[in-house]
Amino acid sequence: MDFGAITKHSVLHAKPSGLLFQYGTAGFRMKAEHLDHIMFRMGLLAVLRSKQTKSTIGVMVTASHNPEEDNGVKLVDPLGEMLAPSWEEYATCLANAEEEDMQRVLIDISEKEAVDLQQDAFVVIGRDTRPSSEKLSQSVIDGVTVLGGQFHDYGLLTTPQLHYMVCCRNTSGLYGMATIEGYYQKLSKAFVELTKQASRSGDEFRSLKVDCANGIGALKLKEMEHYLSQGLSVQLFNDGTKGKLNHLCGADFVKSHQKPPQGMEIKSNERCCSFDGDADRIVYYYCDADGHFHLIDGDKIATLISSFLKELLVEIGENLNVGVVQTAYANGNSTRYLEEVMKVPVYCTKTGVKHLHHKAQEFDIGVYFEANGHGTALFSKAVEDKVKQLAGELEDKKGKAAKILRNIIDLFNQAAGDAIADMLVIEAILALKSLTVQQWDALYTDLPNRQLKVKVADRKVISTTDAERQAVTPPGLQEAINDLVKKYRLSRAFVRPSGTEDVIRVYAEADSQESADSLAHEVSLAVF
Ligand code: NG1
Ligand code: ZN
């Protein structure tokens, strides 16, 4: 390592004093003005990780659904997955190191991880549409080059597109071509094949209104539109030409306020969806004839997808193990429906997609979604090979089902939850099953629920167990929650410290909205 060069560049990316940085659930995320030194240092770290894994590593500059003034960064590991936990710690260490300690920290990491410093390094970079993103990604590049790493800057990408690129580059093109055209071609080919098989017709089936949160999703959907041919007609709203990123729109706004985004005109029963700011989350919704808003969140998306996959497997005559992975935020009625009606095993993990992703890898087919709309489906290598073989061999109904499954596998982005890919999967399933958005919504009724944020002096005083459903500390808190929950019907509640904001999150559900609201309120008082 050329420490002279590192120091020379490092002073150009000085660390602000008095701030502590932590690589959290979604990497580093904060006001953009504090992030320059972190970007430079994540460039350095990406080079070390690339040398150690002998693979291409990704760096994504985005703060997802946060306000436009924020920004963030996360590293993407070789198969397109989130950075390994031990490296998250190195990231935190490096981000907080004083200038004079940088050398020692870099050497420490290299020694602990036995990094061969002579090894080549390659880093790919993507960024969202925030005004601060371009300059910050230049700082990443500065970090990469000063350590002698090579790089490719993809420029504007959705987060899942960067995950896709990393995965393609490390699997010798088997997953797809590591270009934006490669991404569009892979997805659109599968989508067009699928919708050719659909019997339903008519404009109302083909048209979909998409709220793009004034973010990168709009740009990328516009680029992709002509690849989709007649299969789908999307009408884009909040496309970034007027409004502010994530302001009163996008998947996070729609899910947490349980109302439509601004800037979108919705007629009754029209099928609509919202992406978040970096297009890795999606939720659907519609307004009924009485003007009531109906949200179709990640839980209902997981239900639609897993029931469709199970039906295909029955048609093909294959008995594979399909599992659904959720978090504590999954609506109680979704879990009940999956387990009791669909007879699908459901597992609960801690919040954060890396936990869900990891669990989903245990199944032949693992479908995972957070209630907020972040998720995808994973297929084991053996299943993929088997389905390819069956699609070539089987005929008639079985053959048709196998071909559908093969295309559905291609349509999912298995590297990360992807709003564009998930949208196309959902649209294909609705078309193939001739389902309206109302019929989909009617699979089960969500239990009324409420999420609250509570500001406390130190959110770390709360620790949890059982996939965050039980509080361990402070003493007495869980007993207090249990007593409150007993007062309501069909009720459940939990608290946990957020991994992305300085707050405690409270979740409650019960048989009526009034009960859910009041239970959430009572639990939030018990937190103090
Ligand atoms: P935290 O802040 O740890 O609750 C939030 C979301 C997660 C996940 C991450 C990363 C909720 C309740 N939490 O985590 O699901 O998406 O942000 O973006 O929605
Ligand atoms: Zn996001």
XYZ file of C-alpha atoms in Angstrom, residues 208-498:
291
model
C -50.457 0.349 -14.630
C -49.821 3.665 -12.917
C -46.380 3.907 -11.321
C -45.323 6.487 -8.730
C -41.523 6.686 -9.064
C -40.869 8.737 -5.874
C -39.160 11.353 -8.105
C -36.205 9.001 -8.170
C -34.031 6.786 -10.325
C -36.872 4.306 -10.967
C -38.499 6.773 -13.378
C -35.386 7.111 -15.501
C -34.821 3.391 -15.653
C -38.451 2.525 -16.383
C -38.462 5.034 -19.240
C -35.352 3.391 -20.665
C -36.941 -0.024 -20.313
C -40.416 0.762 -21.641
C -39.781 -0.034 -25.294
C -38.318 -3.446 -24.400
C -41.634 -4.507 -22.903
C -43.517 -4.344 -26.233
C -47.294 -4.752 -25.868
C -47.184 -6.642 -22.585
C -47.584 -3.675 -20.284
C -48.338 -0.017 -20.577
C -46.970 2.005 -17.682
C -47.933 5.544 -16.902
C -45.267 7.240 -14.809
C -45.943 9.779 -12.056
C -43.506 11.628 -9.817
C -40.875 11.050 -12.448
C -38.455 13.614 -11.048
C -39.184 16.317 -13.597
C -41.027 18.480 -11.060
C -41.195 17.193 -7.492
C -38.626 16.496 -4.838
C -37.239 13.013 -4.228
C -39.386 10.954 -1.815
C -41.380 14.044 -0.831
C -45.025 13.068 -0.197
C -44.614 10.151 -2.568
C -42.884 6.810 -3.016
C -43.330 3.380 -1.447
C -42.222 4.411 2.028
C -44.664 7.342 2.157
C -47.564 5.247 0.850
C -46.870 2.345 3.234
C -46.337 4.416 6.353
C -49.165 6.930 5.764
C -51.446 4.316 4.219
C -52.601 6.809 1.615
C -51.932 7.555 -2.074
C -48.909 9.619 -3.080
C -49.332 13.204 -4.139
C -49.010 13.920 -7.826
C -50.957 10.875 -8.990
C -54.550 10.967 -10.083
C -56.277 7.700 -9.223
C -59.627 6.663 -10.659
C -61.607 3.992 -8.883
C -60.225 0.464 -9.127
C -57.153 1.463 -11.148
C -54.068 -0.640 -10.445
C -51.244 1.521 -9.064
C -47.844 0.980 -7.492
C -45.081 3.022 -5.866
C -41.303 2.551 -5.948
C -39.008 3.995 -3.307
C -36.174 6.427 -4.097
C -33.655 3.812 -5.262
C -36.245 1.380 -6.671
C -35.613 -1.599 -4.425
C -39.075 -1.533 -2.830
C -42.567 -1.681 -4.274
C -46.108 -1.545 -2.915
C -49.379 -1.754 -4.859
C -52.716 -0.072 -4.125
C -56.057 1.038 -5.515
C -59.039 3.133 -4.498
C -62.445 1.432 -4.513
C -65.703 2.885 -5.846
C -66.349 4.531 -2.444
C -62.967 6.231 -2.589
C -61.435 3.980 0.080
C -57.713 3.411 -0.267
C -56.484 -0.209 -0.248
C -52.794 -0.914 0.291
C -51.270 -4.139 -1.022
C -47.974 -4.408 0.790
C -44.983 -6.752 0.778
C -46.900 -9.409 2.714
C -49.595 -9.642 0.066
C -46.957 -9.590 -2.669
C -45.221 -12.562 -0.992
C -48.588 -14.333 -0.772
C -49.387 -13.808 -4.453
C -45.937 -14.963 -5.529
C -45.695 -18.001 -3.276
C -49.202 -19.220 -4.104
C -48.457 -18.882 -7.814
C -45.179 -20.783 -7.487
C -46.901 -23.551 -5.532
C -49.614 -23.861 -8.179
C -46.982 -24.187 -10.903
C -45.169 -26.901 -8.951
C -48.427 -28.856 -8.581
C -49.036 -28.574 -12.347
C -45.513 -29.728 -13.112
C -45.798 -32.521 -10.539
C -42.680 -31.523 -8.606
C -42.616 -31.552 -4.841
C -40.139 -28.869 -3.798
C -39.876 -27.145 -0.472
C -41.190 -23.604 -0.709
C -40.729 -21.329 2.294
C -41.772 -17.761 2.996
C -39.594 -15.486 5.123
C -41.037 -12.453 6.891
C -40.143 -10.109 9.751
C -42.057 -9.210 12.905
C -43.725 -6.404 10.903
C -45.607 -8.892 8.734
C -49.321 -8.543 9.238
C -50.650 -11.327 11.496
C -53.323 -12.238 8.976
C -50.741 -12.704 6.225
C -48.853 -15.200 8.360
C -52.084 -16.987 9.279
C -53.181 -17.142 5.632
C -49.832 -18.496 4.446
C -49.635 -21.124 7.160
C -53.253 -22.183 7.533
C -54.756 -21.740 4.067
C -51.769 -22.125 1.788
C -49.937 -24.571 4.053
C -46.624 -22.847 3.392
C -44.031 -22.796 6.184
C -43.341 -19.243 7.330
C -40.188 -18.075 9.106
C -39.531 -14.827 10.903
C -36.132 -13.116 10.933
C -34.745 -9.858 12.239
C -35.465 -6.701 10.244
C -33.106 -5.985 7.340
C -33.060 -7.827 4.045
C -29.744 -9.531 4.621
C -31.384 -11.610 7.366
C -34.355 -12.532 5.190
C -32.157 -13.260 2.190
C -29.940 -15.538 4.219
C -32.883 -17.534 5.583
C -34.545 -17.801 2.159
C -31.410 -19.480 0.792
C -32.216 -22.536 2.927
C -35.148 -23.582 0.714
C -35.495 -24.988 -2.795
C -37.583 -21.886 -3.349
C -37.463 -19.123 -0.728
C -39.780 -16.136 -1.041
C -38.917 -13.237 1.228
C -40.529 -9.846 1.679
C -40.521 -7.156 4.302
C -43.977 -5.666 4.796
C -42.613 -2.419 3.335
C -42.229 -4.062 -0.068
C -38.564 -5.052 -0.133
C -38.077 -8.619 -1.280
C -37.640 -11.226 -3.970
C -37.623 -15.001 -4.484
C -34.553 -17.232 -4.479
C -34.214 -20.522 -6.343
C -31.540 -23.081 -5.541
C -29.127 -23.959 -8.330
C -30.553 -27.495 -8.412
C -34.080 -26.141 -8.870
C -33.005 -23.822 -11.673
C -31.285 -26.649 -13.518
C -34.223 -29.006 -13.000
C -36.752 -26.459 -14.237
C -34.671 -25.736 -17.344
C -34.517 -29.432 -18.078
C -38.257 -29.966 -17.499
C -39.150 -26.962 -19.647
C -37.281 -28.645 -22.520
C -38.669 -32.144 -21.937
C -42.255 -31.876 -20.728
C -45.173 -31.265 -23.027
C -48.771 -30.079 -22.815
C -49.947 -28.611 -19.525
C -46.885 -29.728 -17.579
C -44.527 -28.337 -20.200
C -46.386 -25.046 -20.258
C -46.137 -24.732 -16.467
C -42.409 -25.566 -16.533
C -41.790 -22.914 -19.199
C -43.694 -20.352 -17.146
C -41.620 -21.234 -14.092
C -38.392 -20.958 -16.069
C -39.322 -17.463 -17.207
C -40.490 -16.420 -13.740
C -37.086 -17.489 -12.369
C -35.391 -15.291 -14.984
C -37.676 -12.388 -14.163
C -36.771 -12.219 -10.474
C -33.662 -10.330 -9.474
C -32.196 -12.920 -7.132
C -29.352 -10.639 -6.108
C -31.656 -8.179 -4.309
C -35.264 -7.047 -3.960
C -35.988 -5.044 -7.107
C -39.030 -2.815 -7.666
C -38.845 -3.107 -11.472
C -38.354 -6.881 -11.509
C -40.985 -7.454 -8.794
C -43.443 -5.238 -10.662
C -42.970 -7.308 -13.826
C -43.346 -10.573 -11.875
C -46.567 -9.315 -10.292
C -47.940 -8.013 -13.596
C -47.138 -11.338 -15.270
C -48.844 -13.334 -12.493
C -51.947 -11.139 -12.520
C -52.122 -11.493 -16.314
C -51.588 -15.262 -16.305
C -54.175 -15.806 -13.581
C -56.572 -13.158 -14.948
C -56.663 -11.625 -11.492
C -57.776 -8.070 -10.847
C -56.055 -6.044 -8.175
C -59.253 -6.307 -6.089
C -59.270 -10.105 -6.299
C -55.642 -10.150 -5.258
C -56.380 -7.846 -2.334
C -59.260 -10.087 -1.249
C -56.957 -13.080 -0.537
C -57.092 -12.002 3.109
C -57.874 -8.844 5.058
C -55.034 -7.092 6.858
C -55.389 -6.718 10.595
C -55.563 -3.013 11.498
C -52.086 -1.943 12.615
C -50.064 1.064 13.682
C -46.364 1.873 13.643
C -44.975 4.659 15.821
C -41.532 6.149 16.341
C -40.422 7.109 19.835
C -37.437 9.377 20.486
C -35.473 8.291 23.553
C -32.146 9.391 25.018
C -30.443 6.113 24.156
C -32.202 3.630 21.912
C -29.621 0.939 22.717
C -31.217 0.402 26.155
C -33.728 -1.769 24.335
C -32.444 -5.140 23.254
C -34.569 -7.914 21.786
C -34.702 -11.614 21.090
C -36.929 -14.051 19.145
C -36.465 -12.184 15.835
C -37.105 -8.883 17.623
C -40.538 -9.916 18.891
C -39.567 -9.941 22.585
C -37.759 -7.220 24.535
C -34.989 -8.503 26.827
C -33.973 -5.142 28.269
C -34.832 -2.903 30.012
C -36.158 -5.241 32.703
C -39.938 -5.270 33.011
C -40.646 -3.830 29.567
C -41.737 -7.114 27.976
C -44.030 -7.900 30.940
C -45.603 -4.456 30.553
C -46.150 -5.054 26.829
C -47.680 -8.474 27.543
C -50.161 -6.907 29.980
C -51.162 -4.237 27.459
C -51.571 -6.747 24.618
C -53.965 -8.824 26.786
C -56.433 -5.917 26.882
C -57.170 -6.190 23.130
C -58.478 -8.836 20.744
C -56.309 -10.392 17.981
C -53.532 -8.228 19.316
C -49.762 -8.262 19.070
C -47.152 -5.611 19.789
C -43.385 -5.246 19.942
C -40.675 -2.616 20.216
C -37.180 -2.509 18.734
C -34.450 0.054 18.185
C -34.299 1.182 14.541
